[in-house]
mmCIF file of C-alpha atoms in Angstrom:
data_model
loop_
_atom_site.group_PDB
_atom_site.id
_atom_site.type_symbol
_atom_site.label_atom_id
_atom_site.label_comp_id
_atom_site.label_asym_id
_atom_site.label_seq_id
_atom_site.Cartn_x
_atom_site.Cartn_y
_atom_site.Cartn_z
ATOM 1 C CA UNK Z 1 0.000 0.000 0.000
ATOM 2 C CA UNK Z 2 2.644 2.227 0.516
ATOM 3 C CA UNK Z 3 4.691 1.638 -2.212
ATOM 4 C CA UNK Z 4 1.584 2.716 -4.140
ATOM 5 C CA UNK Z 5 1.432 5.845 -2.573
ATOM 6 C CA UNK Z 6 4.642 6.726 -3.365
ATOM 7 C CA UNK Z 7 4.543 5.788 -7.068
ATOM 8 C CA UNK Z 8 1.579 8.262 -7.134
ATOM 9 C CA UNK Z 9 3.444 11.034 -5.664
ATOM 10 C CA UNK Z 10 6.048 10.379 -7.848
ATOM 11 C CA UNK Z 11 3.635 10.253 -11.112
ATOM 12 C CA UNK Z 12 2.715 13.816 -9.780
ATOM 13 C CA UNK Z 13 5.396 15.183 -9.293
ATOM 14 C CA UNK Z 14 6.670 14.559 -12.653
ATOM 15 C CA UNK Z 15 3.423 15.390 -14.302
ATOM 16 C CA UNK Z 16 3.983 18.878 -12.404
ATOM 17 C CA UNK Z 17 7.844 19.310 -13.173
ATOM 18 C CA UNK Z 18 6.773 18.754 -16.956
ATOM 19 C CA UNK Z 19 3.793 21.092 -16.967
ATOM 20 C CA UNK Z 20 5.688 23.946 -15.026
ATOM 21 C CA UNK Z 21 8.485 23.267 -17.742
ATOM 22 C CA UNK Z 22 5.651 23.380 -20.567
ATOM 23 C CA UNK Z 23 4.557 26.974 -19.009
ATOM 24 C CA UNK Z 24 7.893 28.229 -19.005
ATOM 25 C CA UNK Z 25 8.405 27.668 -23.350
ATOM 26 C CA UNK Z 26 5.008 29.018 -23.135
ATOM 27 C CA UNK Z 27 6.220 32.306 -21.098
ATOM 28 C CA UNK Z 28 9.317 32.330 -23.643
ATOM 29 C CA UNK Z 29 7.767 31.799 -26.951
ATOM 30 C CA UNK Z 30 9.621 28.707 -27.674
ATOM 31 C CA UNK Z 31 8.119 26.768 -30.695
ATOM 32 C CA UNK Z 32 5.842 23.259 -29.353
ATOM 33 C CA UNK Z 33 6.268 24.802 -25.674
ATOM 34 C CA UNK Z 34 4.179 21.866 -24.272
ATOM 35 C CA UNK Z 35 5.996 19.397 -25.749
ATOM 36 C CA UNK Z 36 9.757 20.211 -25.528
ATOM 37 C CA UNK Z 37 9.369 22.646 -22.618
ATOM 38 C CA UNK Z 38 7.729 19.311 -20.575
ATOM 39 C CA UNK Z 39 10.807 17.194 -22.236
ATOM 40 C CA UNK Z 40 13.442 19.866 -21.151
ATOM 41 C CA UNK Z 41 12.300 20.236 -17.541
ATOM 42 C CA UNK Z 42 12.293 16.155 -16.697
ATOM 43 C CA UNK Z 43 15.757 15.463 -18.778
ATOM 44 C CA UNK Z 44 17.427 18.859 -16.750
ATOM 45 C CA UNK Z 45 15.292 17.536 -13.562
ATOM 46 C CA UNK Z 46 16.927 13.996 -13.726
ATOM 47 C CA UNK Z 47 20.312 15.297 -14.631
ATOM 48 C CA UNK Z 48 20.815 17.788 -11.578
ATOM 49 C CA UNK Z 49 17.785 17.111 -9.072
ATOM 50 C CA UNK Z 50 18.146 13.056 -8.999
ATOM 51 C CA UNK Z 51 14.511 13.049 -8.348
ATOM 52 C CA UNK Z 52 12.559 9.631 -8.301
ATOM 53 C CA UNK Z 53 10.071 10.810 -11.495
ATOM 54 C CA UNK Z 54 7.481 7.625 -12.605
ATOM 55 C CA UNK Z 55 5.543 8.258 -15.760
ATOM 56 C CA UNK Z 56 3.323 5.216 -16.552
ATOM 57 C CA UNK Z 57 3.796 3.789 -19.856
ATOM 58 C CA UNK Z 58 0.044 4.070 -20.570
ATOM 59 C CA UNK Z 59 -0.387 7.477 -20.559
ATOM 60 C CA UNK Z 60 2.188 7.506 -23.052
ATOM 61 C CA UNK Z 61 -0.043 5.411 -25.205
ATOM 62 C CA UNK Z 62 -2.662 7.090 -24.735
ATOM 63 C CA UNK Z 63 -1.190 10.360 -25.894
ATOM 64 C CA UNK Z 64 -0.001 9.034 -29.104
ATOM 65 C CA UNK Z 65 -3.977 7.614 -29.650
ATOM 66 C CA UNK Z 66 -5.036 10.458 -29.159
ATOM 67 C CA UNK Z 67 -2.369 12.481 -31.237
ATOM 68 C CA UNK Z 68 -3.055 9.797 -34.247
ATOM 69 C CA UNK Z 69 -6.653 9.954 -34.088
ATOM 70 C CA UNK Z 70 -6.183 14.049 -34.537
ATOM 71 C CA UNK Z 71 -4.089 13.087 -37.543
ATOM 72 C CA UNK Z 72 -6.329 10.656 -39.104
ATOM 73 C CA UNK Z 73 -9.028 13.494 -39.016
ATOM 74 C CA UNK Z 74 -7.455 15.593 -41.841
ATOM 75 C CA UNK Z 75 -7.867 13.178 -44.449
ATOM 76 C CA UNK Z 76 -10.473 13.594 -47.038
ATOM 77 C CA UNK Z 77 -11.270 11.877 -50.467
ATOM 78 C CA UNK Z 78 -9.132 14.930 -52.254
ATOM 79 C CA UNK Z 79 -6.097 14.461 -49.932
ATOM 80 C CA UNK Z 80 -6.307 10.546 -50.964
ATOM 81 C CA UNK Z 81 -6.333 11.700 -54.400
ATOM 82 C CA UNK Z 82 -3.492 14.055 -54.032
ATOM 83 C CA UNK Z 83 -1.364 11.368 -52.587
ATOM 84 C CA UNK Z 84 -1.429 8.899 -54.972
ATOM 85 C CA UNK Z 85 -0.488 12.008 -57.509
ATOM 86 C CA UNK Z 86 2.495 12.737 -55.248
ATOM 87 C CA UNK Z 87 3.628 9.218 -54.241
ATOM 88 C CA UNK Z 88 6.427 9.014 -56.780
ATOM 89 C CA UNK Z 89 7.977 12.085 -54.560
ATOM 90 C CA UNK Z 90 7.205 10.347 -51.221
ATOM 91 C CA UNK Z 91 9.290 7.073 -52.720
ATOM 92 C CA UNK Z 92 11.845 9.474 -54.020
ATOM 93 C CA UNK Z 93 12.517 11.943 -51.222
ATOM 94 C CA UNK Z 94 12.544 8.529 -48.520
ATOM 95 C CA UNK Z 95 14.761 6.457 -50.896
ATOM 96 C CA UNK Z 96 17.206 9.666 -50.957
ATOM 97 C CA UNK Z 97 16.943 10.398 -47.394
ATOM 98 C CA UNK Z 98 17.707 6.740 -46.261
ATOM 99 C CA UNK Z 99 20.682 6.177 -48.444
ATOM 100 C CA UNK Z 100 22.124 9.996 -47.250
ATOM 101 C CA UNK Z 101 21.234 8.557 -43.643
ATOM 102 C CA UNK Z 102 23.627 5.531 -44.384
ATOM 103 C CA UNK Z 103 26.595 7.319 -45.421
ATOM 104 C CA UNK Z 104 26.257 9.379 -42.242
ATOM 105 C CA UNK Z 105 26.349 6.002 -40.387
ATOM 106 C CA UNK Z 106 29.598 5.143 -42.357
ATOM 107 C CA UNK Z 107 30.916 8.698 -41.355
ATOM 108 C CA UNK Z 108 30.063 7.766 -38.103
ATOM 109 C CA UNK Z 109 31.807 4.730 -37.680
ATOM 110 C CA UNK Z 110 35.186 6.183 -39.628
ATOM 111 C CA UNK Z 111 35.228 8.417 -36.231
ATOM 112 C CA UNK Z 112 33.946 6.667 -33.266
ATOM 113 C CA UNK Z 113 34.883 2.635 -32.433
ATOM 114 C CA UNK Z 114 31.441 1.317 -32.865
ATOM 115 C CA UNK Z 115 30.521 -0.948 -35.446
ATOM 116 C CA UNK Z 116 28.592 -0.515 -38.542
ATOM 117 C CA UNK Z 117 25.322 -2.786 -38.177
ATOM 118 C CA UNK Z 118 24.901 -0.578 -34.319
ATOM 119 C CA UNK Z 119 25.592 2.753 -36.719
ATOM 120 C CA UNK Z 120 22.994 1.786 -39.405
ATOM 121 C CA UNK Z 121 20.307 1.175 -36.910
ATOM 122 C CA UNK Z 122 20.992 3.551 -34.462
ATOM 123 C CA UNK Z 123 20.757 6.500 -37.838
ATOM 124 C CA UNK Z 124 17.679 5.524 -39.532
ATOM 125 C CA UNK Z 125 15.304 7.633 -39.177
ATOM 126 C CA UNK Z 126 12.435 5.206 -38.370
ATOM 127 C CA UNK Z 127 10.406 4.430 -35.272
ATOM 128 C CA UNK Z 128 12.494 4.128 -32.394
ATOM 129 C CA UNK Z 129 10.512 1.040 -30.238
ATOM 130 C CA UNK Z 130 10.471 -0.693 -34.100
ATOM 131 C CA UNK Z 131 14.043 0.450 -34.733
ATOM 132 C CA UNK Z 132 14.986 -0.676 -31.244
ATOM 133 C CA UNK Z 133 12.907 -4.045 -30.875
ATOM 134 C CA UNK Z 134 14.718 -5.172 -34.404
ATOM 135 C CA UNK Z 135 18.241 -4.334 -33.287
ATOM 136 C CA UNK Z 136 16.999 -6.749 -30.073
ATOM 137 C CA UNK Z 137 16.514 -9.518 -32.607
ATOM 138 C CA UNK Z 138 19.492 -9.002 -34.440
ATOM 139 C CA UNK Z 139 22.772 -10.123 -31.711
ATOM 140 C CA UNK Z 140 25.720 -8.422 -34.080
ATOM 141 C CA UNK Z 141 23.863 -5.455 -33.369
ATOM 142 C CA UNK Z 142 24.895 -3.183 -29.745
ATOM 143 C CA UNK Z 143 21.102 -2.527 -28.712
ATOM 144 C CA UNK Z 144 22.217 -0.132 -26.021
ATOM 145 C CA UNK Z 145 24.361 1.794 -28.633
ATOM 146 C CA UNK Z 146 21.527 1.822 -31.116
ATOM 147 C CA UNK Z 147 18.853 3.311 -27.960
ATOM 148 C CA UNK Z 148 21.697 5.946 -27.441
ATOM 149 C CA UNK Z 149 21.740 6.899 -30.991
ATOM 150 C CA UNK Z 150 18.108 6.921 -31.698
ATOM 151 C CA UNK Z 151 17.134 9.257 -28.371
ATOM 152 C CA UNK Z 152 19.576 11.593 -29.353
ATOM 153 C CA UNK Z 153 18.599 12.118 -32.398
ATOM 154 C CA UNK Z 154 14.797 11.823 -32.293
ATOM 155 C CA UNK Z 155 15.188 14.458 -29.142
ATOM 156 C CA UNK Z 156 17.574 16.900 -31.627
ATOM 157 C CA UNK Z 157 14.769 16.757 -34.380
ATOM 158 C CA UNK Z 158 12.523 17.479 -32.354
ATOM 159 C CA UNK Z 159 14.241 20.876 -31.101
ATOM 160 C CA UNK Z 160 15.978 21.966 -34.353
ATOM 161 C CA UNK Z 161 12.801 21.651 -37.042
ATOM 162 C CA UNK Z 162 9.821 22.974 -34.894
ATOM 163 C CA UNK Z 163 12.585 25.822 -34.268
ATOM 164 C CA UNK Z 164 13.308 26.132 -37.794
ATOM 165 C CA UNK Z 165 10.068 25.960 -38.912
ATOM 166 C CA UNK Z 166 8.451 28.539 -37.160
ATOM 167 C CA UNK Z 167 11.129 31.091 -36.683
ATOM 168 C CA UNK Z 168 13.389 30.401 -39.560
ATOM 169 C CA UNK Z 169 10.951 29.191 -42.759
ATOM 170 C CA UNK Z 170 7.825 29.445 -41.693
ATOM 171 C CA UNK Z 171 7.211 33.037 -43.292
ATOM 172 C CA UNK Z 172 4.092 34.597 -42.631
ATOM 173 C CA UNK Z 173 2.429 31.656 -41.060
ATOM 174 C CA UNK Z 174 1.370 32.591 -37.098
ATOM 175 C CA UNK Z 175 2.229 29.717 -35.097
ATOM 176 C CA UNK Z 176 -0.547 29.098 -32.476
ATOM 177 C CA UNK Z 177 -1.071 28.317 -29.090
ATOM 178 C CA UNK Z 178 -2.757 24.826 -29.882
ATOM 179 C CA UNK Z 179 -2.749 23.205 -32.734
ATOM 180 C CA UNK Z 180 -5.591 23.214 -35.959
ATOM 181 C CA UNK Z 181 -7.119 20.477 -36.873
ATOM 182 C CA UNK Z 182 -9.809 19.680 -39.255
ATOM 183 C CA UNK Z 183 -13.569 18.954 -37.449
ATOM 184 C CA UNK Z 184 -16.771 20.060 -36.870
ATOM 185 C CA UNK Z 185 -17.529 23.280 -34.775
ATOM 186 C CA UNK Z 186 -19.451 20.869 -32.639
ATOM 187 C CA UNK Z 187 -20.452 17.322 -31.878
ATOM 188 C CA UNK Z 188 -22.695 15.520 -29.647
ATOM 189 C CA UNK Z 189 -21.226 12.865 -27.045
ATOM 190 C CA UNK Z 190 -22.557 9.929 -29.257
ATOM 191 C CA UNK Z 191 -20.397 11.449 -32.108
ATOM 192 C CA UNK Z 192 -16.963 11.617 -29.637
ATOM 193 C CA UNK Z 193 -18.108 8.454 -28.186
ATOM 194 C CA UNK Z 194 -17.625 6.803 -31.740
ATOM 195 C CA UNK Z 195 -14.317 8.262 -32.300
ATOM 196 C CA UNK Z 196 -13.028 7.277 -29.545
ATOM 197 C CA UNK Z 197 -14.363 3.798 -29.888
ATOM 198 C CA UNK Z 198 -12.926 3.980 -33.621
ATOM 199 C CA UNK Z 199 -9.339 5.138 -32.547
ATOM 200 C CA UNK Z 200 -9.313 2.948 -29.938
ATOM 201 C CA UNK Z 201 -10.058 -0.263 -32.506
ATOM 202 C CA UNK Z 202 -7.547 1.063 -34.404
ATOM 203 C CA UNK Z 203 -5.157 1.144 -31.598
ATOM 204 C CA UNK Z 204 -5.974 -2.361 -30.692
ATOM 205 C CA UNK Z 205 -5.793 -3.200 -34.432
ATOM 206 C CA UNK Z 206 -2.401 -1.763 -34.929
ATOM 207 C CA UNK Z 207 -1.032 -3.509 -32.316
ATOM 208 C CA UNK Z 208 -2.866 -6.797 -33.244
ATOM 209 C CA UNK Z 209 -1.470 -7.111 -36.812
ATOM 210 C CA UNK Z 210 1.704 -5.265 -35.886
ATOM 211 C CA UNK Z 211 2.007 -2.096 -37.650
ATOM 212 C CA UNK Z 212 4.946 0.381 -36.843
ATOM 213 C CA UNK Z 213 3.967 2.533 -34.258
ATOM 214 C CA UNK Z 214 0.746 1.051 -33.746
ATOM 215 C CA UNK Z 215 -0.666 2.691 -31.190
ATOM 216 C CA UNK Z 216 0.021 5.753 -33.544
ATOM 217 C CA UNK Z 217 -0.594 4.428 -37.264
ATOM 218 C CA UNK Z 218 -3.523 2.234 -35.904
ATOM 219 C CA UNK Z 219 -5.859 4.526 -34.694
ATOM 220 C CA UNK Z 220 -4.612 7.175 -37.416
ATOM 221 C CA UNK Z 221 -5.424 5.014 -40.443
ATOM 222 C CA UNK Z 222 -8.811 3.733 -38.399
ATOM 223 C CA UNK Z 223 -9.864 7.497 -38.358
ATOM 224 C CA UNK Z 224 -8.559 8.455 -41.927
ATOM 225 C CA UNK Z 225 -10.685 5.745 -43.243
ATOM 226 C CA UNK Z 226 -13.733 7.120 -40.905
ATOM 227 C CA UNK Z 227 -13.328 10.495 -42.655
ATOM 228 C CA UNK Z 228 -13.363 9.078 -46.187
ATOM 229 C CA UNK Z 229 -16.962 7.928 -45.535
ATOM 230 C CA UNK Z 230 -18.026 11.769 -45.452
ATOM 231 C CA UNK Z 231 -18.236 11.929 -41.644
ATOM 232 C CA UNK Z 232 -17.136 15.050 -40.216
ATOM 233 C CA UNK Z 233 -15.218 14.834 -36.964
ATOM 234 C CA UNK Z 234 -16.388 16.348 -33.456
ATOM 235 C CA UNK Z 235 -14.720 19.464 -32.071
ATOM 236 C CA UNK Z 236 -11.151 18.312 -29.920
ATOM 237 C CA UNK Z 237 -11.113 20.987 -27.347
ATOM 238 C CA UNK Z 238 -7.400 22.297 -27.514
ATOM 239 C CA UNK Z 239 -6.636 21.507 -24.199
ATOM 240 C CA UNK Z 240 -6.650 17.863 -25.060
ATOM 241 C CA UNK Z 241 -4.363 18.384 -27.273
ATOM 242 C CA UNK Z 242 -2.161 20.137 -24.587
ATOM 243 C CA UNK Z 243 -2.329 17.627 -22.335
ATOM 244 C CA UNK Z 244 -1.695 14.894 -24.801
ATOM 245 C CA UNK Z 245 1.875 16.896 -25.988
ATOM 246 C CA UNK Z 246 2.955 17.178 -22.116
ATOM 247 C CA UNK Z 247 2.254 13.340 -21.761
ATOM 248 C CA UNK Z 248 4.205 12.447 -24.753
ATOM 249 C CA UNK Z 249 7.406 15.564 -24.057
ATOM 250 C CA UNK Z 250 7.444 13.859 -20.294
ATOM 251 C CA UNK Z 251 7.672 10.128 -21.501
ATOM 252 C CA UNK Z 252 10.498 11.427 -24.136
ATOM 253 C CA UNK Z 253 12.324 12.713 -21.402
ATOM 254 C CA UNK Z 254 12.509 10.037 -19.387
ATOM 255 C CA UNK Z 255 14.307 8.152 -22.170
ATOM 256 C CA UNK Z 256 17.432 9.870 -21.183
ATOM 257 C CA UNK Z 257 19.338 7.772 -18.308
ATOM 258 C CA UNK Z 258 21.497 10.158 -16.546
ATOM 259 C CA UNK Z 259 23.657 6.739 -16.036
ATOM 260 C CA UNK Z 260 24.822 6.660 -19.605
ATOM 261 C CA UNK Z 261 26.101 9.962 -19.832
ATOM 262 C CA UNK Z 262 29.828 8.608 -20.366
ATOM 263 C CA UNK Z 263 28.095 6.817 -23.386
ATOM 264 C CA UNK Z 264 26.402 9.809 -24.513
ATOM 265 C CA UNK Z 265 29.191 12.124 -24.965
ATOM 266 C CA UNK Z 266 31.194 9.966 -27.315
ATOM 267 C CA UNK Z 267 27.858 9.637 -29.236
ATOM 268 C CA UNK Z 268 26.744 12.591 -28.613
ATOM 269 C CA UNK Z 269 28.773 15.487 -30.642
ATOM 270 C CA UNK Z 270 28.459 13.054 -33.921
ATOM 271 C CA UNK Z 271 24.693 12.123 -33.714
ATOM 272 C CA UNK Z 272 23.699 15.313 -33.464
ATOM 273 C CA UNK Z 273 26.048 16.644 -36.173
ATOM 274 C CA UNK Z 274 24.385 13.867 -37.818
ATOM 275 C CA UNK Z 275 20.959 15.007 -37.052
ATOM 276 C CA UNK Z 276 21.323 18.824 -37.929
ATOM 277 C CA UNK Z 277 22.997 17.328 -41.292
ATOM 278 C CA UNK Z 278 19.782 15.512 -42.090
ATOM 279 C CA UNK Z 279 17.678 18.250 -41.013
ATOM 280 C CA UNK Z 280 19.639 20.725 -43.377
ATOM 281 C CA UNK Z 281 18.981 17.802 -46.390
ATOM 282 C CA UNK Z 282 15.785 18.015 -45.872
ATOM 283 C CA UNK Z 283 15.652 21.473 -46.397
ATOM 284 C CA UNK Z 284 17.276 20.948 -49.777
ATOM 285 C CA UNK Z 285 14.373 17.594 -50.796
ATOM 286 C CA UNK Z 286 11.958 20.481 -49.326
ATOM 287 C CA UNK Z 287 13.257 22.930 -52.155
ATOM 288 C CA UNK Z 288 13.072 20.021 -54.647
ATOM 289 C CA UNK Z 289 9.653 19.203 -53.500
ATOM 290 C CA UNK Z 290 8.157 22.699 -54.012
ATOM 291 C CA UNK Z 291 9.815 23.021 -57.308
ATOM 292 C CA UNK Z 292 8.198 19.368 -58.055
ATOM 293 C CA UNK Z 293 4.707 19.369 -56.480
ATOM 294 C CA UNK Z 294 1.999 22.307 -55.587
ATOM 295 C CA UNK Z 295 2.992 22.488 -52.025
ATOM 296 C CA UNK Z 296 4.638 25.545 -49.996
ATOM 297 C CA UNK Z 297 8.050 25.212 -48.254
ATOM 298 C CA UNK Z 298 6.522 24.616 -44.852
ATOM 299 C CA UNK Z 299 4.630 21.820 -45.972
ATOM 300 C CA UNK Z 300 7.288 20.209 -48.123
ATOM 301 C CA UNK Z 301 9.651 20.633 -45.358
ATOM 302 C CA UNK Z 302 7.520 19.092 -42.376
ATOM 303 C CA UNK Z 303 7.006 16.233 -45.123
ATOM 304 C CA UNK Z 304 10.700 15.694 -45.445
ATOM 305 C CA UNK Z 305 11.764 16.265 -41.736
ATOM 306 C CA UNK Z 306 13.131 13.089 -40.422
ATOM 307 C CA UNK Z 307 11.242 13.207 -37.350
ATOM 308 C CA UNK Z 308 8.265 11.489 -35.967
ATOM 309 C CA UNK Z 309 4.758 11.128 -37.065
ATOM 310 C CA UNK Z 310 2.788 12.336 -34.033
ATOM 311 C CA UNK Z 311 5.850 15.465 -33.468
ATOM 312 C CA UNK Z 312 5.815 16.862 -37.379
ATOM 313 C CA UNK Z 313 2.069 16.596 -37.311
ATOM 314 C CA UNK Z 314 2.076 18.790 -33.749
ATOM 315 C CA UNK Z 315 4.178 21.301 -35.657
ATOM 316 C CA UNK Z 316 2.087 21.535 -38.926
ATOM 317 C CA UNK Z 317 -1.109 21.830 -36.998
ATOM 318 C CA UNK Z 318 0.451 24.852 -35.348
ATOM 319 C CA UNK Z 319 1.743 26.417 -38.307
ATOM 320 C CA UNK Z 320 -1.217 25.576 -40.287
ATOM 321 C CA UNK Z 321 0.564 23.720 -43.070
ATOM 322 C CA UNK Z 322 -1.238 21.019 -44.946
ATOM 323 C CA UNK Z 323 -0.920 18.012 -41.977
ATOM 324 C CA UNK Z 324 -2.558 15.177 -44.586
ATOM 325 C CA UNK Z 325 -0.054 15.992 -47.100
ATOM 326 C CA UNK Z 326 2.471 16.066 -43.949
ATOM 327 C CA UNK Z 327 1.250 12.750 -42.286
ATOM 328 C CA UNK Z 328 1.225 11.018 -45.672
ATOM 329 C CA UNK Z 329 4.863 11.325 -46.307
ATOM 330 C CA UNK Z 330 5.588 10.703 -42.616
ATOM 331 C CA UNK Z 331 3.592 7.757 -42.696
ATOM 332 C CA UNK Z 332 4.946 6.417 -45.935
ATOM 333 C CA UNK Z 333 8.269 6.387 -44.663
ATOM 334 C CA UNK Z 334 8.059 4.808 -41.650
ATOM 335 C CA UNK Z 335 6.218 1.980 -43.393
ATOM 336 C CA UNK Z 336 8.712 2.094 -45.586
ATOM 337 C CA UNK Z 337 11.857 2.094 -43.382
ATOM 338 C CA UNK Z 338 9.822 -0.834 -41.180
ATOM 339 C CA UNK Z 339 9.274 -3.048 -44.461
ATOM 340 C CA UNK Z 340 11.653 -2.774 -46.355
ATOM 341 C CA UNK Z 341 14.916 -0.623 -45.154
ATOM 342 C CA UNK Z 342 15.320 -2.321 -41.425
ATOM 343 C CA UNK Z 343 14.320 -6.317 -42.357
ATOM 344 C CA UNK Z 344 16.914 -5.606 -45.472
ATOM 345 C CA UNK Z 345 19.511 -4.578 -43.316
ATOM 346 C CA UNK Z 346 18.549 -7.003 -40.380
ATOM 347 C CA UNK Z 347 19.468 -9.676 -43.330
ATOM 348 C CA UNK Z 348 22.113 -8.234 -44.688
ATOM 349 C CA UNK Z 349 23.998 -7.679 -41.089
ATOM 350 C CA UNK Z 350 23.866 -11.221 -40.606
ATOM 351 C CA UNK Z 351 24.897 -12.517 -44.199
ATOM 352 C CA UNK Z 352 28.383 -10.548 -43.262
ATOM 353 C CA UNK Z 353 28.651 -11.126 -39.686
ATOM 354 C CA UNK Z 354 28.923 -14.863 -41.409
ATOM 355 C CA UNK Z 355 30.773 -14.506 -44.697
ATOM 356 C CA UNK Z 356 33.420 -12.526 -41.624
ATOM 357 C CA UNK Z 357 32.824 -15.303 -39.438
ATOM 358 C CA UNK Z 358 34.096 -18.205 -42.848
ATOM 359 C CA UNK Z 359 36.627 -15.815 -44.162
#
């Protein structure tokens, strides 16, 4: 009984160092204050403070439902249309941006003693539970190195292109408060109570037949597929949406393990010369894109960005860019780094690791 009492206070607590640090970006102007200002305060928290901070692993899931439900709701029959105009781009721009992402993994490895196969996973810019549950299954691979890589570079994404974006190429577009989404003014309970229901069968779903990020793509596609029918989606009260961001920026924080910080600065001056490199490529496929396709540079940008799903659809809600255009490409290449990029070089790790192991 006790111990439960204290794993509540410490659920608190963090959920109250995170929103204080949310307020503060807020105070400052900082771009996606709720997310990275709740991330900031629990990684600088755990670094200096050595506080006890608990964050149950369901709330994180049930931001990210929530979060891909939102996305699923700017889909329409045009959007569907315009993708399957633009999906010779969306192969394109991932095929480039994964083979650009493997020769920073062999610059990587030229100047820091870790071994390719832990380099190649730990730079893809895919999922990181997928990218980390395949390195599990794959023993030539250093899991641990691969964690370190991938947190350090989702987290420096995540700071340099919402920061970008809104102060650097964003133009005349306002960033707000909380972020726009596409739904009706109103809605009656029975309406939320079948969206819910719907993103919640496609969370269960996702999981079930193993999509990447499931408990993202699952209810995302479930409400996508809800919208082409012609039903319009209830009013999400923006405060949801705050909430759901603070969740999600306190759970990323508390990927960093103040216990690996030896680890982390070897990795850390390369990966995130690594990740500002990628970010600064995808400024240049943005350029391409806009000289290619109808859309603006935001848009093509956020659609290049090699960061998450749920993160570069936070940021184009906020700056109003064209999310379905942005979730599509997102989406596309995380399927496409899960399917094809990561089981390729799962197999192809191993066929060396034996031809080595013969030689």
């Amino acid at each position: 009984m006790k111990q439960n009492g204290n794993d509540i206070a410490d659920i608190f607590r963090t959920a109250m160092i995170g929103s204080a640090g949310a307020l503060l970006f807020l105070l400052i102007h900082s771009p996606l204050p709720w997310l990275l200002g709740s991330l900031t305060a629990v990684v600088l928290v755990r670094k200096f403070l050595k506080f006890r901070l608990k964050w149950p692993v369901g709330f994180r899931h049930t931001a990210i439902i929530f979060l891909g439900a939102m996305l699923g709701t700017s889909f329409t029959s045009g959007t569907i249309k315009e993708m399957g105009l633009q999906f010779p781009f969306m192969a394109a721009s991932t095929v480039i941006t994964v083979l650009f992402c493997l020769v920073l993994a062999y610059f990587t490895v030229k100047h820091i003693k870790i071994d390719l196969a832990s380099s190649i996973f730990g730079s893809v810019p895919g999922g990181m539970s997928q990218v980390v549950v395949m390195s599990e299954e794959t023993k030539e691979v250093d899991t641990t190195t691969v964690v370190l890589m991938q947190t350090i570079r989702s987290v420096s994404v995540i700071f340099f292109v919402p920061f970008l974006t809104i102060h650097g190429i964003g133009g005349d577009a306002r960033p707000s408060v909380s972020p726009h989404v596409n739904s009706a003014d109103t809605g009656s309970w029975t309406l939320y109570a079948l969206f819910v229901a719907i993103a919640l069968i496609g969370a269960w779903a996702g999981r079930k037949v193993k999509l990447p990020a499931g408990f993202l793509t699952g209810p995302l596609i479930a409400v996508a597929l809800t919208m082409l029918t012609g039903l319009d989606a209830p009013h999400i009260p923006s405060y949801l949406l705050i909430i759901a961001q603070v969740f999600l920026g306190i759970h990323i924080g508390r990927q960093f393990n103040p216990q690996m910080e030896g680890k982390i600065r070897k990795l850390g001056f390369y990966t995130i010369g690594n990740s500002l490199l990628l970010v600064l490529f995808s400024l240049l496929i943005a350029f391409l894109l806009t000289k290619w396709t109808p859309m603006n540079f935001t848009t093509a940008f956020l659609s290049a960005a090699p960061g998450g799903i749920a993160e570069m659809g936070v940021t184009a809600s906020t700056v109003h860019a064209d999310l379905s255009m942005v979730t599509s490409y997102q989406l596309f290449r995380i399927f496409f780094i899960m399917f094809a990029v990561l089981p390729f070089a799962q197999w192809g790790v191993k066929k060396w690791k034996k031809l080595e192991g013969t030689a």
